Amino acid sequence: MKKIYFSDLEQYFNQEIELQGFVDKIRDLQYVQFVVLRDSSSKVQVTIEKNDENKAMNDVISTLTKESTVLVKGLLKESPNVKLRGMEMIPSSFVITSLSEEELPIDILAYTNTSNQELRMDNRFLDLRQEKNYMIFKAQTLAEMAMREYWIKNNFIEIHSPKILGTASESGAEVFKLDYFGKTVYLAQSPQFYKQMAMASGFNNVFEIAPAFRAENSHTAYHATEFTSVDCEISWIQSHHDVMDMEEAVCKNVLKKVKSEMNEDFKRVFKEDINDSDVAFPRIPFAEAKKIIQENYKYIGEKEFDFDRKEEELIGLYAKKKLNSDFVFVIDYPFEARPFYHMLDETTGKTKSFDLLYKGIEITTGAQREHRIEILKKQAVQKGLSLESIDFYLNFFRYGVPPHGGYGFGLTRFLMRLFNIDNIREVTFLYRGPNRVNP
RNA sequence: GGUCCGGUGGUGUAGUGGUUAACAUGCCAGUCUGUCACACUGGAGAUCGCGGGUUCAAUUCCCGUCCGGACCGCCA
């Protein structure tokens, strides 16, 4: 028999059906027992009168514990008196399929739920039984689907690049070293070089949704040592604006999809609507953004060539208040703050690059890439790289390569902001950080 | 990696140099004619993170250590 999701129960009134779920609550009164069942979609009450006919079931329920799983067969009745959805199940059979221990290591009741994060992470399988957590991963699924939908429609190829690397790629962030049959290899911190390789392969447009690894000992609410990176790269572009046009369309498709599928639940649980506004994402040059922050918020960041956390928040705030957008592109960063492969604009001397901020946090870095090998080599040398170490990468540019660009998008950071959750651990299925590699 | 803060029943907190360490929630038992965050009564449950020091006496003060968190730096 097919699993009936509790959210669909309205279709089954006055029918004999079979329900499977977790035990959410047990109320064992003198003459009647109520058991509230829960699945990922909803809850429903099972009602059993205490009498001779029901003796066997009454005994089962008196041994039942919360969070056990059960299989219940019976008649689903419309019962306006029941506050929980105006329905109840009158069972003819009630079987415990898995008995939970009496006390849980964490508190997963929606109205208290105060257990600290560390304990919840230790017992993540229980923590995730909460509806608000299930919703995060439902949103993640829908977001990925909406992205794929857009990309497939627009002639993208999905790639799966290797995560084990013979040479440490893309300097900057630290990489994990790993023993590989006696040799040292590295975990990929980005699919950057390989998605560019796909451009050299004539794939036109590619995307990849995959883990990335960073050996940064970062103790913040928005870093992890392993996270899901969404990467894409497109060919035959004129500038980084073509890349931004594409990302903007993808983001709008994602929010539209997530909103249409789950706004109702989102509003019930988080008391607000998902914002899928159609406003164009503002594109503010880096130098101008610095000025805006100074003039509007009297704040001067410490870094000349980049933003600090506070500046990110302030430019996000400005975009929201003055331009009515949750998103803002900051574009044309100075070369000092960017990797060697970002293309420079010949007239301005700035990189043809951008960051996308969503509600004041950086979720994307993107750019048009430098595809002209001589300039690429020159820029690598300027950044202090040895050409031998990136020789395999430079090869991609020796035999014709389309002008191209792309971006990397932090899926977990996006989810943090979507749900207004201030910690990346909460939106990661199983978080990995400097101090956590279990469960 | 730097700075700051924290660790007390299953969970979340309060509190104290000295008698039985308090409260909420959860758990167990009983009572209760249909509950719906059921209610009521009772009960079990804490070597106060670990090690050392000061003291007649340390959960409390001091030092060390482990674990965790926040902010900063790095980035997605």
Short mmCIF file of C-alpha atoms (C1' of nucleotides) in Angstrom, two decimals:
data_model
loop_
_atom_site.label_atom_id
_atom_site.label_comp_id
_atom_site.label_asym_id
_atom_site.label_seq_id
_atom_site.Cartn_x
_atom_site.Cartn_y
_atom_site.Cartn_z
CA MET A 1 0.00 0.00 0.00
CA LYS A 2 1.17 3.46 -0.86
CA LYS A 3 2.09 5.79 2.00
CA ILE A 4 -0.66 8.32 2.58
CA TYR A 5 0.77 11.73 3.44
CA PHE A 6 -1.15 13.32 6.27
CA SER A 7 -1.55 16.56 4.36
CA ASP A 8 -3.74 14.67 1.87
CA LEU A 9 -6.08 13.17 4.45
CA GLU A 10 -9.07 15.34 3.52
CA GLN A 11 -9.50 13.07 0.48
CA TYR A 12 -10.03 9.99 2.62
CA PHE A 13 -12.99 10.85 4.86
CA ASN A 14 -15.15 7.83 5.72
CA GLN A 15 -12.64 5.42 4.27
CA GLU A 16 -10.70 2.57 5.82
CA ILE A 17 -7.07 3.59 5.46
CA GLU A 18 -3.63 2.82 6.78
CA LEU A 19 -1.45 5.49 8.39
CA GLN A 20 2.23 5.42 9.27
CA GLY A 21 4.01 8.09 11.23
CA PHE A 22 5.78 9.23 14.37
CA VAL A 23 3.94 9.58 17.66
CA ASP A 24 3.80 13.30 18.34
CA LYS A 25 1.66 13.33 21.50
CA ILE A 26 -0.12 10.87 23.75
CA ARG A 27 -3.05 11.92 25.93
CA ASP A 28 -4.23 8.94 27.94
CA LEU A 29 -7.44 9.93 29.81
CA GLN A 30 -9.80 7.84 31.93
CA TYR A 31 -12.15 6.67 29.22
CA VAL A 32 -10.39 7.62 26.02
CA GLN A 33 -6.90 7.77 24.54
CA PHE A 34 -5.69 10.32 21.99
CA VAL A 35 -2.54 9.76 19.99
CA VAL A 36 -1.39 12.50 17.64
CA LEU A 37 0.60 11.16 14.70
CA ARG A 38 3.04 13.19 12.66
CA ASP A 39 4.71 12.77 9.30
CA SER A 40 6.73 15.23 7.28
CA SER A 41 3.59 16.78 5.83
CA SER A 42 1.16 17.22 8.75
CA LYS A 43 -0.41 15.75 11.89
CA VAL A 44 -3.56 13.83 12.66
CA GLN A 45 -5.31 12.63 15.81
CA VAL A 46 -6.09 8.99 16.46
CA THR A 47 -8.88 8.41 18.99
CA ILE A 48 -9.38 5.15 20.90
CA GLU A 49 -12.11 4.69 23.46
CA LYS A 50 -11.23 2.58 26.45
CA ASN A 51 -13.58 -0.40 26.47
CA ASP A 52 -13.54 -4.19 26.30
CA GLU A 53 -13.57 -4.27 22.53
CA ASN A 54 -10.50 -2.01 22.35
CA LYS A 55 -8.67 -3.64 25.26
CA ALA A 56 -5.73 -4.85 23.15
CA MET A 57 -5.19 -1.46 21.56
CA ASN A 58 -5.63 0.32 24.90
CA ASP A 59 -2.85 -1.81 26.34
CA VAL A 60 -0.56 -1.07 23.41
CA ILE A 61 -1.10 2.65 23.81
CA SER A 62 -0.45 2.54 27.53
CA THR A 63 3.07 1.30 26.71
CA LEU A 64 3.56 3.72 23.83
CA THR A 65 6.23 6.45 23.99
CA LYS A 66 6.49 9.71 22.09
CA GLU A 67 8.48 9.63 18.86
CA SER A 68 7.84 5.92 18.38
CA THR A 69 6.68 4.94 14.91
CA VAL A 70 3.35 3.24 14.41
CA LEU A 71 1.14 1.62 11.78
CA VAL A 72 -2.55 2.34 12.30
CA LYS A 73 -5.47 0.98 10.33
CA GLY A 74 -8.96 2.35 10.68
CA LEU A 75 -11.69 4.72 9.65
CA LEU A 76 -10.97 8.40 9.04
CA LYS A 77 -13.86 10.54 10.28
CA GLU A 78 -14.67 14.20 9.86
CA SER A 79 -14.94 15.54 13.43
CA PRO A 80 -15.45 19.29 13.74
CA ASN A 81 -14.83 19.12 17.51
CA VAL A 82 -11.23 18.12 17.01
CA LYS A 83 -9.13 21.28 16.87
CA LEU A 84 -6.41 19.54 14.92
CA ARG A 85 -7.80 19.74 11.37
CA GLY A 86 -11.36 18.71 12.35
CA MET A 87 -10.72 15.03 11.75
CA GLU A 88 -9.84 11.89 13.66
CA MET A 89 -8.85 8.34 12.92
CA ILE A 90 -10.86 5.59 14.64
CA PRO A 91 -8.50 2.62 14.51
CA SER A 92 -9.26 -1.06 14.24
CA SER A 93 -5.58 -1.93 14.56
CA PHE A 94 -2.67 -0.10 16.19
CA VAL A 95 0.85 -1.50 15.87
CA ILE A 96 4.11 -0.08 17.18
CA THR A 97 6.68 -0.48 14.40
CA SER A 98 9.53 1.04 16.42
CA LEU A 99 9.46 1.95 20.09
CA SER A 100 11.27 5.12 21.14
CA GLU A 101 13.14 5.37 24.41
CA GLU A 102 11.33 7.40 27.03
CA GLU A 103 13.41 10.54 27.19
CA LEU A 104 14.94 12.36 24.26
CA PRO A 105 18.42 13.85 24.45
CA ILE A 106 17.11 17.12 23.04
CA ASP A 107 13.86 19.03 23.26
CA ILE A 108 12.07 19.05 19.91
CA LEU A 109 8.77 20.53 21.04
CA ALA A 110 7.92 23.52 18.89
CA TYR A 111 6.81 25.68 21.83
CA THR A 112 9.85 25.15 24.05
CA ASN A 113 12.68 23.81 21.90
CA THR A 114 15.50 25.44 23.77
CA SER A 115 18.22 22.81 23.56
CA ASN A 116 21.54 24.30 22.63
CA GLN A 117 22.92 23.98 19.16
CA GLU A 118 25.77 21.64 19.95
CA LEU A 119 23.47 19.02 21.48
CA ARG A 120 21.07 19.39 18.61
CA MET A 121 23.90 18.85 16.14
CA ASP A 122 24.98 15.74 18.05
CA ASN A 123 21.42 14.47 17.70
CA ARG A 124 20.72 15.96 14.32
CA PHE A 125 18.42 13.09 13.27
CA LEU A 126 16.04 14.13 16.04
CA ASP A 127 16.53 17.84 15.49
CA LEU A 128 15.52 17.42 11.86
CA ARG A 129 12.16 15.92 12.87
CA GLN A 130 11.00 19.46 13.50
CA GLU A 131 8.84 20.92 10.78
CA LYS A 132 10.84 24.14 10.48
CA ASN A 133 13.96 22.10 9.74
CA TYR A 134 12.24 19.85 7.23
CA MET A 135 11.14 22.99 5.42
CA ILE A 136 14.72 24.16 4.97
CA PHE A 137 15.62 21.04 3.05
CA LYS A 138 12.43 21.11 1.08
CA ALA A 139 13.34 24.66 0.05
CA GLN A 140 16.83 23.50 -0.84
CA THR A 141 15.40 20.77 -3.05
CA LEU A 142 13.08 23.21 -4.78
CA ALA A 143 15.86 25.76 -5.23
CA GLU A 144 18.13 23.23 -6.91
CA MET A 145 15.28 22.06 -9.07
CA ALA A 146 14.46 25.63 -10.15
CA MET A 147 18.09 26.26 -11.05
CA ARG A 148 18.36 23.06 -13.04
CA GLU A 149 15.08 23.82 -14.73
CA TYR A 150 16.43 27.18 -15.92
CA TRP A 151 19.79 25.82 -16.98
CA ILE A 152 18.49 22.82 -18.82
CA LYS A 153 16.05 25.05 -20.68
CA ASN A 154 19.02 27.26 -21.65
CA ASN A 155 21.32 24.59 -23.06
CA PHE A 156 23.56 23.95 -20.03
CA ILE A 157 25.45 20.71 -19.41
CA GLU A 158 25.67 19.39 -15.85
CA ILE A 159 29.23 18.38 -14.98
CA HIS A 160 30.77 16.46 -12.08
CA SER A 161 34.34 17.59 -11.65
CA PRO A 162 36.81 15.68 -9.47
CA LYS A 163 37.22 16.60 -5.83
CA ILE A 164 40.63 14.94 -5.53
CA LEU A 165 43.29 17.17 -7.05
CA GLY A 166 46.93 16.53 -7.82
CA THR A 167 47.84 20.19 -7.49
CA ALA A 168 46.32 22.71 -5.13
CA SER A 169 44.02 24.81 -7.28
CA GLU A 170 43.11 28.45 -7.13
CA SER A 171 45.34 29.88 -4.43
CA GLY A 172 43.91 31.92 -1.61
CA ALA A 173 41.88 29.69 0.67
CA GLU A 174 43.74 26.87 2.39
CA VAL A 175 43.32 23.36 0.99
CA PHE A 176 43.05 20.02 2.76
CA LYS A 177 45.94 17.63 2.16
CA LEU A 178 45.29 13.96 1.88
CA ASP A 179 47.37 10.81 1.62
CA TYR A 180 46.81 9.17 -1.77
CA PHE A 181 48.78 5.92 -2.09
CA GLY A 182 51.75 7.64 -0.52
CA LYS A 183 51.45 10.83 -2.52
CA THR A 184 49.98 14.09 -1.28
CA VAL A 185 46.81 15.21 -3.03
CA TYR A 186 44.33 17.98 -2.27
CA LEU A 187 40.60 18.33 -1.83
CA ALA A 188 38.99 20.69 -4.33
CA GLN A 189 38.13 24.06 -2.84
CA SER A 190 36.29 25.04 -6.01
CA PRO A 191 35.52 23.52 -9.44
CA GLN A 192 36.76 26.78 -10.96
CA PHE A 193 39.46 25.44 -13.27
CA TYR A 194 37.39 22.49 -14.43
CA LYS A 195 34.30 24.42 -15.34
CA GLN A 196 36.56 26.69 -17.38
CA MET A 197 37.95 23.55 -18.99
CA ALA A 198 34.42 22.72 -20.08
CA MET A 199 34.36 26.07 -21.89
CA ALA A 200 37.55 25.07 -23.71
CA SER A 201 35.77 21.80 -24.52
CA GLY A 202 33.06 23.69 -26.35
CA PHE A 203 30.27 22.78 -23.90
CA ASN A 204 28.95 26.37 -24.18
CA ASN A 205 27.35 26.47 -20.73
CA VAL A 206 27.84 24.24 -17.71
CA PHE A 207 26.78 23.95 -14.09
CA GLU A 208 27.73 21.81 -11.14
CA ILE A 209 26.18 21.39 -7.69
CA ALA A 210 28.78 19.72 -5.51
CA PRO A 211 30.79 19.90 -2.30
CA ALA A 212 33.75 22.23 -1.92
CA PHE A 213 36.35 21.98 0.83
CA ARG A 214 38.17 24.79 2.57
CA ALA A 215 40.78 24.21 5.24
CA GLU A 216 40.10 27.58 6.85
CA ASN A 217 39.97 27.58 10.62
CA SER A 218 37.00 29.92 10.50
CA HIS A 219 34.91 30.31 13.60
CA THR A 220 31.93 32.22 12.30
CA ALA A 221 28.24 31.61 11.76
CA TYR A 222 28.62 31.50 7.96
CA HIS A 223 31.62 29.30 7.22
CA ALA A 224 32.00 25.55 6.94
CA THR A 225 34.95 23.40 5.92
CA GLU A 226 32.68 21.45 3.56
CA PHE A 227 29.77 23.13 1.85
CA THR A 228 27.66 22.81 -1.25
CA SER A 229 28.81 25.08 -4.00
CA VAL A 230 26.65 25.83 -7.00
CA ASP A 231 28.85 26.74 -9.93
CA CYS A 232 28.12 27.70 -13.47
CA GLU A 233 30.03 29.06 -16.42
CA ILE A 234 28.86 30.39 -19.77
CA SER A 235 30.57 30.96 -23.11
CA TRP A 236 30.42 33.60 -25.82
CA ILE A 237 29.82 36.53 -23.50
CA GLN A 238 30.65 40.21 -23.95
CA SER A 239 31.13 41.09 -20.30
CA HIS A 240 30.37 40.14 -16.72
CA HIS A 241 26.96 41.75 -17.18
CA ASP A 242 25.93 38.76 -19.28
CA VAL A 243 26.78 36.52 -16.33
CA MET A 244 24.83 38.72 -13.94
CA ASP A 245 21.82 38.72 -16.29
CA MET A 246 21.85 34.94 -16.14
CA GLU A 247 22.31 34.74 -12.36
CA GLU A 248 19.54 37.23 -11.78
CA ALA A 249 17.16 35.16 -13.91
CA VAL A 250 18.17 32.01 -12.04
CA CYS A 251 17.66 33.60 -8.61
CA LYS A 252 14.27 34.92 -9.59
CA ASN A 253 13.25 31.51 -10.88
CA VAL A 254 14.35 29.96 -7.57
CA LEU A 255 12.38 32.38 -5.40
CA LYS A 256 9.33 32.08 -7.62
CA LYS A 257 9.42 28.29 -7.38
CA VAL A 258 10.04 28.18 -3.62
CA LYS A 259 7.30 30.70 -3.02
CA SER A 260 4.72 28.97 -5.18
CA GLU A 261 5.40 25.58 -3.60
CA MET A 262 5.73 26.48 0.05
CA ASN A 263 4.74 30.04 0.89
CA GLU A 264 1.68 28.87 2.82
CA ASP A 265 3.69 26.66 5.19
CA PHE A 266 6.46 29.24 5.36
CA LYS A 267 4.01 31.90 6.47
CA ARG A 268 2.41 29.67 9.08
CA VAL A 269 5.76 28.72 10.61
CA PHE A 270 7.85 31.88 10.11
CA LYS A 271 5.07 34.50 10.11
CA GLU A 272 6.08 36.17 6.87
CA ASP A 273 5.88 35.77 3.11
CA ILE A 274 8.72 34.67 0.88
CA ASN A 275 9.81 37.73 -1.08
CA ASP A 276 9.99 36.92 -4.81
CA SER A 277 9.96 40.56 -5.88
CA ASP A 278 10.47 41.25 -9.57
CA VAL A 279 12.64 44.35 -8.95
CA ALA A 280 15.84 44.34 -11.02
CA PHE A 281 18.92 43.60 -8.90
CA PRO A 282 20.87 46.86 -8.56
CA ARG A 283 24.46 46.81 -9.90
CA ILE A 284 26.69 49.16 -7.96
CA PRO A 285 30.38 49.61 -8.80
CA PHE A 286 32.65 48.85 -5.87
CA ALA A 287 34.04 52.39 -5.59
CA GLU A 288 30.55 53.85 -5.62
CA ALA A 289 29.36 51.37 -3.00
CA LYS A 290 32.16 52.49 -0.70
CA LYS A 291 30.99 56.09 -1.11
CA ILE A 292 27.35 55.18 -0.50
CA ILE A 293 28.27 53.44 2.74
CA GLN A 294 30.31 56.40 3.92
CA GLU A 295 27.70 58.97 3.02
CA ASN A 296 24.64 57.11 4.26
CA TYR A 297 25.98 55.29 7.29
CA LYS A 298 29.12 57.24 8.20
CA TYR A 299 31.11 54.04 8.20
CA ILE A 300 34.55 53.54 6.70
CA GLY A 301 35.66 49.94 6.29
CA GLU A 302 39.14 48.86 7.24
CA LYS A 303 39.99 47.28 3.90
CA GLU A 304 40.72 49.46 0.93
CA PHE A 305 40.08 46.88 -1.78
CA ASP A 306 37.30 44.82 -0.28
CA PHE A 307 34.33 45.00 2.08
CA ASP A 308 34.27 43.90 5.68
CA ARG A 309 31.22 42.23 7.21
CA LYS A 310 29.72 45.50 8.34
CA GLU A 311 30.00 47.09 4.91
CA GLU A 312 28.28 44.07 3.38
CA GLU A 313 25.42 44.50 5.79
CA LEU A 314 25.17 48.23 5.17
CA ILE A 315 25.15 47.99 1.40
CA GLY A 316 22.52 45.27 1.76
CA LEU A 317 20.49 47.58 3.96
CA TYR A 318 20.86 50.40 1.45
CA ALA A 319 19.68 48.16 -1.39
CA LYS A 320 16.64 47.15 0.63
CA LYS A 321 15.69 50.61 1.89
CA LYS A 322 16.51 52.79 -1.10
CA LEU A 323 16.18 50.37 -3.99
CA ASN A 324 13.65 47.90 -2.55
CA SER A 325 15.80 44.87 -3.36
CA ASP A 326 16.94 41.97 -1.17
CA PHE A 327 19.72 41.44 -3.71
CA VAL A 328 22.51 43.73 -4.81
CA PHE A 329 25.39 43.17 -7.19
CA VAL A 330 28.60 44.95 -6.29
CA ILE A 331 30.65 45.10 -9.45
CA ASP A 332 34.07 46.11 -10.82
CA TYR A 333 36.26 45.20 -7.87
CA PRO A 334 39.91 46.28 -7.88
CA PHE A 335 42.35 43.61 -9.04
CA GLU A 336 43.95 43.59 -5.58
CA ALA A 337 40.90 41.82 -4.13
CA ARG A 338 40.44 39.33 -6.94
CA PRO A 339 42.11 36.17 -8.21
CA PHE A 340 44.41 36.24 -11.24
CA TYR A 341 41.88 34.79 -13.69
CA HIS A 342 39.36 37.63 -13.45
CA MET A 343 39.45 39.78 -16.60
CA LEU A 344 40.49 43.40 -16.34
CA ASP A 345 38.57 46.15 -18.06
CA GLU A 346 41.08 47.99 -20.23
CA THR A 347 39.52 51.40 -19.76
CA THR A 348 38.85 51.37 -16.01
CA GLY A 349 41.61 49.02 -14.89
CA LYS A 350 39.04 47.31 -12.64
CA THR A 351 38.13 43.63 -12.83
CA LYS A 352 35.05 42.62 -14.77
CA SER A 353 33.81 40.94 -11.64
CA PHE A 354 30.94 41.00 -9.21
CA ASP A 355 29.71 39.78 -5.86
CA LEU A 356 26.05 39.15 -5.23
CA LEU A 357 24.82 40.04 -1.76
CA TYR A 358 21.51 38.66 -0.51
CA LYS A 359 20.12 40.40 2.57
CA GLY A 360 23.55 41.72 3.42
CA ILE A 361 25.64 38.59 3.01
CA GLU A 362 27.87 37.56 0.14
CA ILE A 363 26.39 34.55 -1.63
CA THR A 364 28.24 34.74 -4.94
CA THR A 365 31.49 35.73 -6.53
CA GLY A 366 31.56 35.89 -10.32
CA ALA A 367 33.40 37.43 -13.23
CA GLN A 368 34.27 37.38 -16.85
CA ARG A 369 37.39 35.20 -17.02
CA GLU A 370 40.60 36.18 -18.74
CA HIS A 371 40.80 33.79 -21.70
CA ARG A 372 43.74 35.35 -23.54
CA ILE A 373 46.66 33.24 -22.44
CA GLU A 374 49.39 35.89 -22.51
CA ILE A 375 47.41 38.26 -20.32
CA LEU A 376 46.36 35.37 -18.09
CA LYS A 377 50.01 34.40 -17.57
CA LYS A 378 50.94 38.00 -16.83
CA GLN A 379 48.20 38.29 -14.22
CA ALA A 380 49.18 35.00 -12.60
CA VAL A 381 52.74 36.23 -12.26
CA GLN A 382 51.48 39.51 -10.80
CA LYS A 383 49.67 37.48 -8.14
CA GLY A 384 52.84 35.61 -7.32
CA LEU A 385 51.89 32.24 -8.83
CA SER A 386 54.40 30.02 -10.55
CA LEU A 387 53.35 29.22 -14.09
CA GLU A 388 54.50 25.60 -13.71
CA SER A 389 51.99 25.01 -10.92
CA ILE A 390 49.09 26.04 -13.16
CA ASP A 391 50.44 24.65 -16.39
CA PHE A 392 47.59 22.14 -16.75
CA TYR A 393 45.16 25.04 -16.44
CA LEU A 394 47.02 27.28 -18.89
CA ASN A 395 46.83 24.44 -21.40
CA PHE A 396 43.07 24.98 -21.66
CA PHE A 397 43.78 28.35 -23.26
CA ARG A 398 46.35 27.28 -25.85
CA TYR A 399 44.08 25.93 -28.56
CA GLY A 400 41.18 28.36 -28.75
CA VAL A 401 38.75 29.08 -25.98
CA PRO A 402 35.51 31.08 -26.04
CA PRO A 403 35.24 34.31 -24.08
CA HIS A 404 33.48 33.17 -20.96
CA GLY A 405 32.49 33.87 -17.39
CA GLY A 406 30.57 32.42 -14.50
CA TYR A 407 29.96 32.41 -10.80
CA GLY A 408 29.96 30.30 -7.66
CA PHE A 409 26.90 30.43 -5.44
CA GLY A 410 26.80 29.37 -1.79
CA LEU A 411 23.62 27.35 -1.49
CA THR A 412 23.73 27.18 2.30
CA ARG A 413 24.31 30.90 2.63
CA PHE A 414 21.35 31.51 0.39
CA LEU A 415 19.17 29.28 2.58
CA MET A 416 20.35 31.09 5.72
CA ARG A 417 19.12 34.36 4.35
CA LEU A 418 15.94 32.94 2.86
CA PHE A 419 14.90 31.62 6.27
CA ASN A 420 16.47 34.51 8.19
CA ILE A 421 18.49 31.97 10.15
CA ASP A 422 21.72 33.39 11.47
CA ASN A 423 23.81 30.22 11.52
CA ILE A 424 24.99 28.06 8.64
CA ARG A 425 24.84 24.95 10.84
CA GLU A 426 21.08 25.17 10.95
CA VAL A 427 20.71 25.05 7.18
CA THR A 428 23.30 22.34 6.55
CA PHE A 429 22.10 18.72 6.68
CA LEU A 430 25.23 17.72 8.58
CA TYR A 431 27.58 20.59 9.29
CA ARG A 432 31.33 20.22 8.96
CA GLY A 433 33.57 22.80 10.60
CA PRO A 434 36.95 23.09 12.32
CA ASN A 435 35.51 21.47 15.47
CA ARG A 436 32.87 19.17 14.04
CA VAL A 437 33.26 16.11 11.86
CA ASN A 438 30.52 13.99 13.50
CA PRO A 439 27.96 12.53 13.26
"C1'" G B 1 44.45 32.06 14.06
"C1'" G B 2 43.15 36.69 17.53
"C1'" U B 3 39.82 38.84 21.42
"C1'" C B 4 35.80 38.15 24.71
"C1'" C B 5 32.11 34.93 27.13
"C1'" G B 6 30.19 30.36 29.01
"C1'" G B 7 29.90 24.85 31.13
"C1'" U B 8 24.52 23.27 37.46
"C1'" G B 9 18.91 16.81 37.03
"C1'" G B 10 17.07 14.17 30.26
"C1'" U B 11 16.43 19.53 28.36
"C1'" G B 12 16.56 24.97 29.42
"C1'" U B 13 17.73 28.17 33.30
"C1'" A B 14 18.23 30.29 38.67
"C1'" G B 15 21.44 30.37 42.79
"C1'" U B 16 25.01 29.99 46.93
"C1'" G B 17 32.20 29.99 50.68
"C1'" G B 18 28.47 26.25 55.39
"C1'" U B 19 21.62 22.25 56.70
"C1'" U B 20 17.69 18.78 51.94
"C1'" A B 21 21.20 23.09 45.33
"C1'" A B 22 15.69 26.10 43.29
"C1'" C B 23 12.26 26.73 38.98
"C1'" A B 24 10.21 25.34 34.22
"C1'" U B 25 9.82 21.54 30.88
"C1'" G B 26 10.46 16.34 29.97
"C1'" C B 27 10.04 11.33 32.30
"C1'" C B 28 7.39 7.62 35.72
"C1'" A B 29 2.91 6.35 38.76
"C1'" G B 30 -2.00 7.50 40.15
"C1'" U B 31 -6.58 10.42 39.61
"C1'" C B 32 -9.70 12.47 35.77
"C1'" U B 33 -16.26 11.16 30.55
"C1'" G B 34 -13.27 13.91 24.36
"C1'" U B 35 -8.48 15.77 25.21
"C1'" C B 36 -6.30 19.02 21.82
"C1'" A B 37 0.65 22.80 24.70
"C1'" C B 38 -5.37 18.29 28.64
"C1'" A B 39 -5.70 19.16 33.96
"C1'" C B 40 -4.64 17.67 39.04
"C1'" U B 41 -1.70 14.82 42.89
"C1'" G B 42 2.65 12.34 43.95
"C1'" G B 43 7.58 10.43 42.57
"C1'" A B 44 12.36 9.45 40.44
"C1'" G B 45 16.23 12.13 38.42
"C1'" A B 46 22.53 16.58 39.56
"C1'" U B 47 29.53 13.03 42.06
"C1'" C B 48 27.29 21.69 39.86
"C1'" G B 49 32.79 19.85 32.64
"C1'" C B 50 37.74 17.66 34.35
"C1'" G B 51 42.47 18.29 37.39
"C1'" G B 52 44.95 21.01 41.02
"C1'" G B 53 45.24 25.10 44.72
"C1'" U B 54 43.44 28.54 48.83
"C1'" U B 55 40.22 27.36 53.17
"C1'" C B 56 38.00 24.18 59.08
"C1'" A B 57 34.71 23.89 54.66
"C1'" A B 58 34.61 25.02 47.28
"C1'" U B 59 29.33 23.90 42.90
"C1'" U B 60 30.74 29.08 44.49
"C1'" C B 61 37.28 32.10 44.99
"C1'" C B 62 42.23 31.23 42.18
"C1'" C B 63 45.28 28.52 38.42
"C1'" G B 64 45.46 24.96 34.62
"C1'" U B 65 42.92 21.95 31.15
"C1'" C B 66 39.01 20.16 27.94
"C1'" C B 67 34.65 21.41 25.38
"C1'" G B 68 31.50 25.02 23.36
"C1'" G B 69 29.68 29.90 21.75
"C1'" A B 70 30.04 35.16 19.97
"C1'" C B 71 32.82 38.78 17.30
"C1'" C B 72 37.07 39.70 13.99
"C1'" G B 73 40.29 37.84 9.92
"C1'" C B 74 39.78 34.39 5.42
"C1'" C B 75 35.89 33.20 1.90
"C1'" A B 76 30.69 30.91 -0.71
#
